[in-house]
Coordinates of C-alpha atoms in Angstrom, one line a residue:
X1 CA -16.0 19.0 2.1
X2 CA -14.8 22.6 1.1
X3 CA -14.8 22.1 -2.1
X4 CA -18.7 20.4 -2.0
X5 CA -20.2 23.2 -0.4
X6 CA -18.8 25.6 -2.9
X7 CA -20.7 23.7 -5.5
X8 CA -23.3 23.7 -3.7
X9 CA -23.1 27.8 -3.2
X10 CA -23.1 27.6 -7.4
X11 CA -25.6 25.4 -7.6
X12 CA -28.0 28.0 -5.1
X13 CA -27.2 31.0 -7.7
X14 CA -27.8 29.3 -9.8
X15 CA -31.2 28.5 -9.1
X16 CA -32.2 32.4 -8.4
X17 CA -30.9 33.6 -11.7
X18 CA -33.6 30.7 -12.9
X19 CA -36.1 31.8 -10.3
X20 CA -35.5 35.4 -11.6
X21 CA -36.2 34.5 -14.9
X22 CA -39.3 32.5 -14.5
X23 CA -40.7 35.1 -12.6
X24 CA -40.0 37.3 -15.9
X25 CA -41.1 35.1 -18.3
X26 CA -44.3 33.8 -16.2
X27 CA -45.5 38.2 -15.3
X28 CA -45.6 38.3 -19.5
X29 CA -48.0 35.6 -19.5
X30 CA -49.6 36.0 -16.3
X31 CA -50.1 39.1 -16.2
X32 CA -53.0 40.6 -13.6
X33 CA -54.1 37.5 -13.0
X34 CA -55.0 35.7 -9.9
X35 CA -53.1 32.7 -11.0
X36 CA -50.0 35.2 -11.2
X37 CA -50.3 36.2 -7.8
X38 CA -50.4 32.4 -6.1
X39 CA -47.5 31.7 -8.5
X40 CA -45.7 34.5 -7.5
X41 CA -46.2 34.3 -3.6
X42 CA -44.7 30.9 -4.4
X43 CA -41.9 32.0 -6.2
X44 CA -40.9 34.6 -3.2
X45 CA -41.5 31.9 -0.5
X46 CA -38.7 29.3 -2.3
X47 CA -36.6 32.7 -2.9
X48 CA -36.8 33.5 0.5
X49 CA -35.7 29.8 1.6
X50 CA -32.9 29.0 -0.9
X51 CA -31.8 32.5 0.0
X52 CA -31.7 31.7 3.9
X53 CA -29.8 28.0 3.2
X54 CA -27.4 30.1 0.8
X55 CA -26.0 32.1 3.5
X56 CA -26.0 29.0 6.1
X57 CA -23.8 27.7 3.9
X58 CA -21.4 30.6 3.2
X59 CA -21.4 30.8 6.7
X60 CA -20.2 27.5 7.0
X61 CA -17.9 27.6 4.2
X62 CA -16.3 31.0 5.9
X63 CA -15.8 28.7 9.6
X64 CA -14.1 25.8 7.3
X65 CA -12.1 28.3 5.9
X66 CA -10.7 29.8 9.5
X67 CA -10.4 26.8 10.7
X68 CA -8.2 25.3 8.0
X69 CA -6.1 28.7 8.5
X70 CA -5.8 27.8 12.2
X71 CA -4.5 24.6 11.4
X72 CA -2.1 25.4 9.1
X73 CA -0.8 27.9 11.5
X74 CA -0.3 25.6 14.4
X75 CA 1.9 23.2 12.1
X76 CA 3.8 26.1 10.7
X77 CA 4.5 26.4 14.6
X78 CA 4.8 22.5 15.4
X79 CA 7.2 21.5 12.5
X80 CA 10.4 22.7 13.5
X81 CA 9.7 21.3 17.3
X82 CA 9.0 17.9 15.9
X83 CA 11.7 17.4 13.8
X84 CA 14.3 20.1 15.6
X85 CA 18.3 18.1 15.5
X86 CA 16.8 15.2 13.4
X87 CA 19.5 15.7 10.1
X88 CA 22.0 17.4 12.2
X89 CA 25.0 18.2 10.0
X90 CA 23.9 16.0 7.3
X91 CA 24.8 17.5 3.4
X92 CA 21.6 17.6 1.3
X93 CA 20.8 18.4 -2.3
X94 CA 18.0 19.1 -4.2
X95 CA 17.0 18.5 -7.5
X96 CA 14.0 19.4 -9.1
X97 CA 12.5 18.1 -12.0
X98 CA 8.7 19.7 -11.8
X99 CA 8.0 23.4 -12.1
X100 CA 6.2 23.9 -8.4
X101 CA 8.6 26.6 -7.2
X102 CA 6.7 26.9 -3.6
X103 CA 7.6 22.8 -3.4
X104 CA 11.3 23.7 -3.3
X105 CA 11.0 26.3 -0.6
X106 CA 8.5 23.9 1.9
X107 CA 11.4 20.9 1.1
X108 CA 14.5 23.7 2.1
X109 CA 12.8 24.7 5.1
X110 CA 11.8 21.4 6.7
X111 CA 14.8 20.0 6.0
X112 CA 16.6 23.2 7.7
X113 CA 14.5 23.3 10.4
X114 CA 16.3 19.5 11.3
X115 CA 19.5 20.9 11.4
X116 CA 20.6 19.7 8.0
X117 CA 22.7 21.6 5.5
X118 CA 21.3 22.2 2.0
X119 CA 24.5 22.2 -0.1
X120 CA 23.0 23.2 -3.5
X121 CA 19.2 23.7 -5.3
X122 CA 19.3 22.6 -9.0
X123 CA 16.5 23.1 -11.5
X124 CA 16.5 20.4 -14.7
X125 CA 14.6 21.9 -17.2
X126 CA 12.5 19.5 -19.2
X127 CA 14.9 18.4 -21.7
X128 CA 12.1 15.6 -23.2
X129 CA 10.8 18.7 -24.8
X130 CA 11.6 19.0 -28.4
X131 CA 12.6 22.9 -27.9
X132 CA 15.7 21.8 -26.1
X133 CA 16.8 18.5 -28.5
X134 CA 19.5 20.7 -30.2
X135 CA 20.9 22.3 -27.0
X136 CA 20.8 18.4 -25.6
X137 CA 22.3 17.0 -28.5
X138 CA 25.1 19.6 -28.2
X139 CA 25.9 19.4 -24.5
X140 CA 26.0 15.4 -24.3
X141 CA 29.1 15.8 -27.2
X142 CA 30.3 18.3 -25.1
X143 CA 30.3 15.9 -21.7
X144 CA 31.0 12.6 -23.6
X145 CA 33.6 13.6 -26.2
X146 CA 31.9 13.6 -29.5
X147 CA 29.5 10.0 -28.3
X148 CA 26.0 10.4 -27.6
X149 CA 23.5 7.5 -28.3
X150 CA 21.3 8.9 -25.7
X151 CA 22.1 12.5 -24.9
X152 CA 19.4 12.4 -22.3
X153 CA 20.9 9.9 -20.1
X154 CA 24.2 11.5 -20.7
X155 CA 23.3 14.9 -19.0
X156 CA 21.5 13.2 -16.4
X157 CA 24.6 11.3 -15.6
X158 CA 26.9 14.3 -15.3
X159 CA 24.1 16.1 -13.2
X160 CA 23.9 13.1 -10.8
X161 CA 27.7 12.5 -10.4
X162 CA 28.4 16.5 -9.9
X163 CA 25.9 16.4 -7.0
X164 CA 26.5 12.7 -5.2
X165 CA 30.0 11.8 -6.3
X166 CA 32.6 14.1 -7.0
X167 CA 33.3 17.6 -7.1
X168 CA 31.9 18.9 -10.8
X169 CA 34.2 18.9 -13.7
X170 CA 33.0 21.9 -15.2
X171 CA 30.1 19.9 -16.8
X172 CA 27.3 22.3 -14.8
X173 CA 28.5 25.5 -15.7
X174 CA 28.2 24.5 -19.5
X175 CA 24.9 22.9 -18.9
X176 CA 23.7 26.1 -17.2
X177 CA 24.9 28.6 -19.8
X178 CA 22.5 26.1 -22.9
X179 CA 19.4 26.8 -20.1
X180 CA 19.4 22.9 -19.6
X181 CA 19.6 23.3 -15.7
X182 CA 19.3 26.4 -13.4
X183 CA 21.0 26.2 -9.8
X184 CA 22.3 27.6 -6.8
X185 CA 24.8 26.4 -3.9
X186 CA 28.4 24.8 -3.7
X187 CA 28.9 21.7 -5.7
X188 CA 32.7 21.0 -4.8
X189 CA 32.2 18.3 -2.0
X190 CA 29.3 15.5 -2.5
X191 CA 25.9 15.3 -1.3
X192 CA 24.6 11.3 -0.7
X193 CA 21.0 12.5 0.7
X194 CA 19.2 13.7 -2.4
X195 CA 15.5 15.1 -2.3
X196 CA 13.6 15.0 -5.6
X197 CA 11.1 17.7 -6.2
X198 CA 8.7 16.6 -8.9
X199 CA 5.3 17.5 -10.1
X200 CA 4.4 19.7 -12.7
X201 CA 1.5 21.8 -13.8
X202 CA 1.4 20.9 -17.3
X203 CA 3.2 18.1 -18.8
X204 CA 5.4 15.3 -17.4
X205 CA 9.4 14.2 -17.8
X206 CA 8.7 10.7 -16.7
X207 CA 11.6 9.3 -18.4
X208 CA 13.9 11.8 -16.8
X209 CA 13.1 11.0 -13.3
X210 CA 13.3 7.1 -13.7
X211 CA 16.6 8.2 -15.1
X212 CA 17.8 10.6 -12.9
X213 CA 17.0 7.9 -9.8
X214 CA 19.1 5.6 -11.9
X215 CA 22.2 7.6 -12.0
X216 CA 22.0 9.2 -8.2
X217 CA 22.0 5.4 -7.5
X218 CA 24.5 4.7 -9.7
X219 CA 26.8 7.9 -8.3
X220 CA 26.5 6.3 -4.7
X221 CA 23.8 8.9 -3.0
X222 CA 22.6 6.7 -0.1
X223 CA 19.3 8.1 0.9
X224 CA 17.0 9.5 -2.1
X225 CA 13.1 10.6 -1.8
X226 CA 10.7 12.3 -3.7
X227 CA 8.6 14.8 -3.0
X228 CA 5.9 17.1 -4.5
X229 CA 2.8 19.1 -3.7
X230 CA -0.8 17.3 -3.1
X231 CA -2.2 19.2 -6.0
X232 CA 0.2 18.7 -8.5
X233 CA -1.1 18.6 -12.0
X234 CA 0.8 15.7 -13.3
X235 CA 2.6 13.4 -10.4
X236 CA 5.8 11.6 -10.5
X237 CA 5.1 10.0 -7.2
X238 CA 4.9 6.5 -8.7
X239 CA 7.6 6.5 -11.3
X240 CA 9.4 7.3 -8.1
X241 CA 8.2 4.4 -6.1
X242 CA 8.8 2.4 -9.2
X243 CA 12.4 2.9 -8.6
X244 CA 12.1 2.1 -4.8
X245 CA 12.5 5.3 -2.8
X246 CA 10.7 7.1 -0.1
X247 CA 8.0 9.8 -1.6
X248 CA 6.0 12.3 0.0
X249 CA 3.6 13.7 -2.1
X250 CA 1.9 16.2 0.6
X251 CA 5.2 18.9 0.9
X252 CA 3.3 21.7 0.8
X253 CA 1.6 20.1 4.1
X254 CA 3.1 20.4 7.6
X255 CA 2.7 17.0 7.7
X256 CA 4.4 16.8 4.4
X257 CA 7.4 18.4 6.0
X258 CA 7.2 16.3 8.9
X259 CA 7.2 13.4 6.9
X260 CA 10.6 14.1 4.6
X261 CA 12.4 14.7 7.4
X262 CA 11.4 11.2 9.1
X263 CA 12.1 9.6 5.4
X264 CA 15.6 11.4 5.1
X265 CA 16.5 10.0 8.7
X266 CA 16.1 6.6 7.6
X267 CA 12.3 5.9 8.0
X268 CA 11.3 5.2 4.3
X269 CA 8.1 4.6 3.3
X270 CA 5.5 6.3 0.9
X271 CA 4.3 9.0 2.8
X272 CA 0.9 11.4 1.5
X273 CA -2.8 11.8 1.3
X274 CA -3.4 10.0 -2.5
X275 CA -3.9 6.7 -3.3
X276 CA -0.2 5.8 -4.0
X277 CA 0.2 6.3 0.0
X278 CA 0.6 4.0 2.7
X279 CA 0.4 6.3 5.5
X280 CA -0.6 9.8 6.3
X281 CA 2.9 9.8 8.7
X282 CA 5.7 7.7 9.8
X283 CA 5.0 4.7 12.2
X284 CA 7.9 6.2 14.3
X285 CA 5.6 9.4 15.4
X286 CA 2.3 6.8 16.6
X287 CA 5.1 4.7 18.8
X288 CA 5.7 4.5 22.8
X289 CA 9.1 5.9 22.4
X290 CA 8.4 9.2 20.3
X291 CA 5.8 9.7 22.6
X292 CA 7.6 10.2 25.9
X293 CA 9.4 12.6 24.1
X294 CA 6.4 14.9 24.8
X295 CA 5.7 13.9 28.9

């Protein structure tokens, strides 16, 4: 709706700049003529209307606007109530593979405002590119001892294993020094909850997330979903569902946030607002029980 009635505000300028120019055009033509007059009257009297619907409609653009502001600030206040104790003193990592900073923060702080502990943040940089091949090339021989027929899935599997299986081997610190991942946090005990922060603005890393799912599996992590903003660019919501974990893809939503923290306590689904969605929000928060919760 928001986004109509700014086209429509466009459109309306649109049409005085034309207005203003036919007046123009038609006074050289016109000019001191009676016909000039009636046309011109005209002229003013759809001026004077499309100028009155213009600011109806900024006005109602400005109440949207307040009123999505007002809801956004009452789930900023409702989110940590709903989902207050729900991951108690559960270890959780996060791994993204997009570039939506903002994604990472709205995942930390739902999943803090349940109680849970996030162990460790780690960036993957988009080794698909062809700027990091050498650097890839180099660290897989590094991790796998002079082997690597597929340097990609090599990285991905020391990432994966460092995070959900055992304490890392060293393998991070080398990977972090080439730029091939960025991080933050403790990785000497293991993490089995794993939250996936995709999306990116420009170009994908599908095959690295179909990987990476792989080899969290593979490394034992029990409960993985992924999660990215409504507006990413490029999604990787449905190579994730592809590989049959719980996705979000409205983080940057209160609901969003409400939503991975239901998935990460065991109520998977495919949780968002685009097509790849089955629900808005988990069954749990429609149900008798959750309800009493609030009489």
């Amino acid at each position: 709706m928001l986004i109509d009635l700014r086209l429509h505000l466009i459109t309306l300028v649109a049409v005085f700049l034309a207005l203003a120019v036919g007046i123009a055009v038609g006074s050289t033509f016109l000019a001191g003529s009676s016909v000039e007059r009636q046309v011109a009257r005209g002229l003013e009297r759809e001026f004077g209307k499309l100028r009155k619907e213009n600011e109806t409609q900024k006005a109602a653009i400005s109440e949207i606007t307040e009123r999505l502001k007002q809801t956004s600030e009452f789930g900023d206040i409702a989110v940590p109530v709903i989902v207050q104790g729900r991951l108690s003193h559960r270890r959780m990592a996060i791994i993204q593979t997009g570039d939506y900073p903002e994604a990472v923060q709205n995942a930390v702080s739902a999943l803090e405002y349940a109680g849970a502990q996030v162990v460790s943040i780690t960036t993957i940089s988009n080794i698909e590119s062809a700027d990091f091949n050498d650097r890839v090339l180099q660290a897989a021989k590094n991790i796998s001892g002079g082997k690597a027929k597929d340097p990609q899935s090599v990285i991905l599997k020391a990432v994966a294993e460092s995070i959900a299986l055992s304490p890392d081997e060293g393998y991070m610190g080398m990977l972090e020094q080439k730029g091939i991942i960025s991080r933050s946090g403790f990785y000497l005990r293991r993490a089995g909850s794993i939250v996936l922060v995709g999306g990116s603005k420009e170009g994908g890393s599908r095959r690295t997330n179909l990987l990476l799912v792989e080899k969290l599996k593979a490394a034992g992590a029990t409960n993985i979903v992924g999660v990215e903003q409504c507006d990413a660019a490029v999604s990787y919501i449905v190579d994730y569902q592809r590989e049959g974990i719980s996705t979000v893809d409205h983080i940057d939503l209160p609901m969003g946030q409400v939503s991975l923290v239901f998935a990460m306590s065991g109520e998977a689904g495919n949780y968002g607002v685009r097509r790849s969605a089955d629900r808005l929000l988990p069954a749990y928060l429609e149900s008798a029980e959750w309800q009493k919760t609030f009489r």
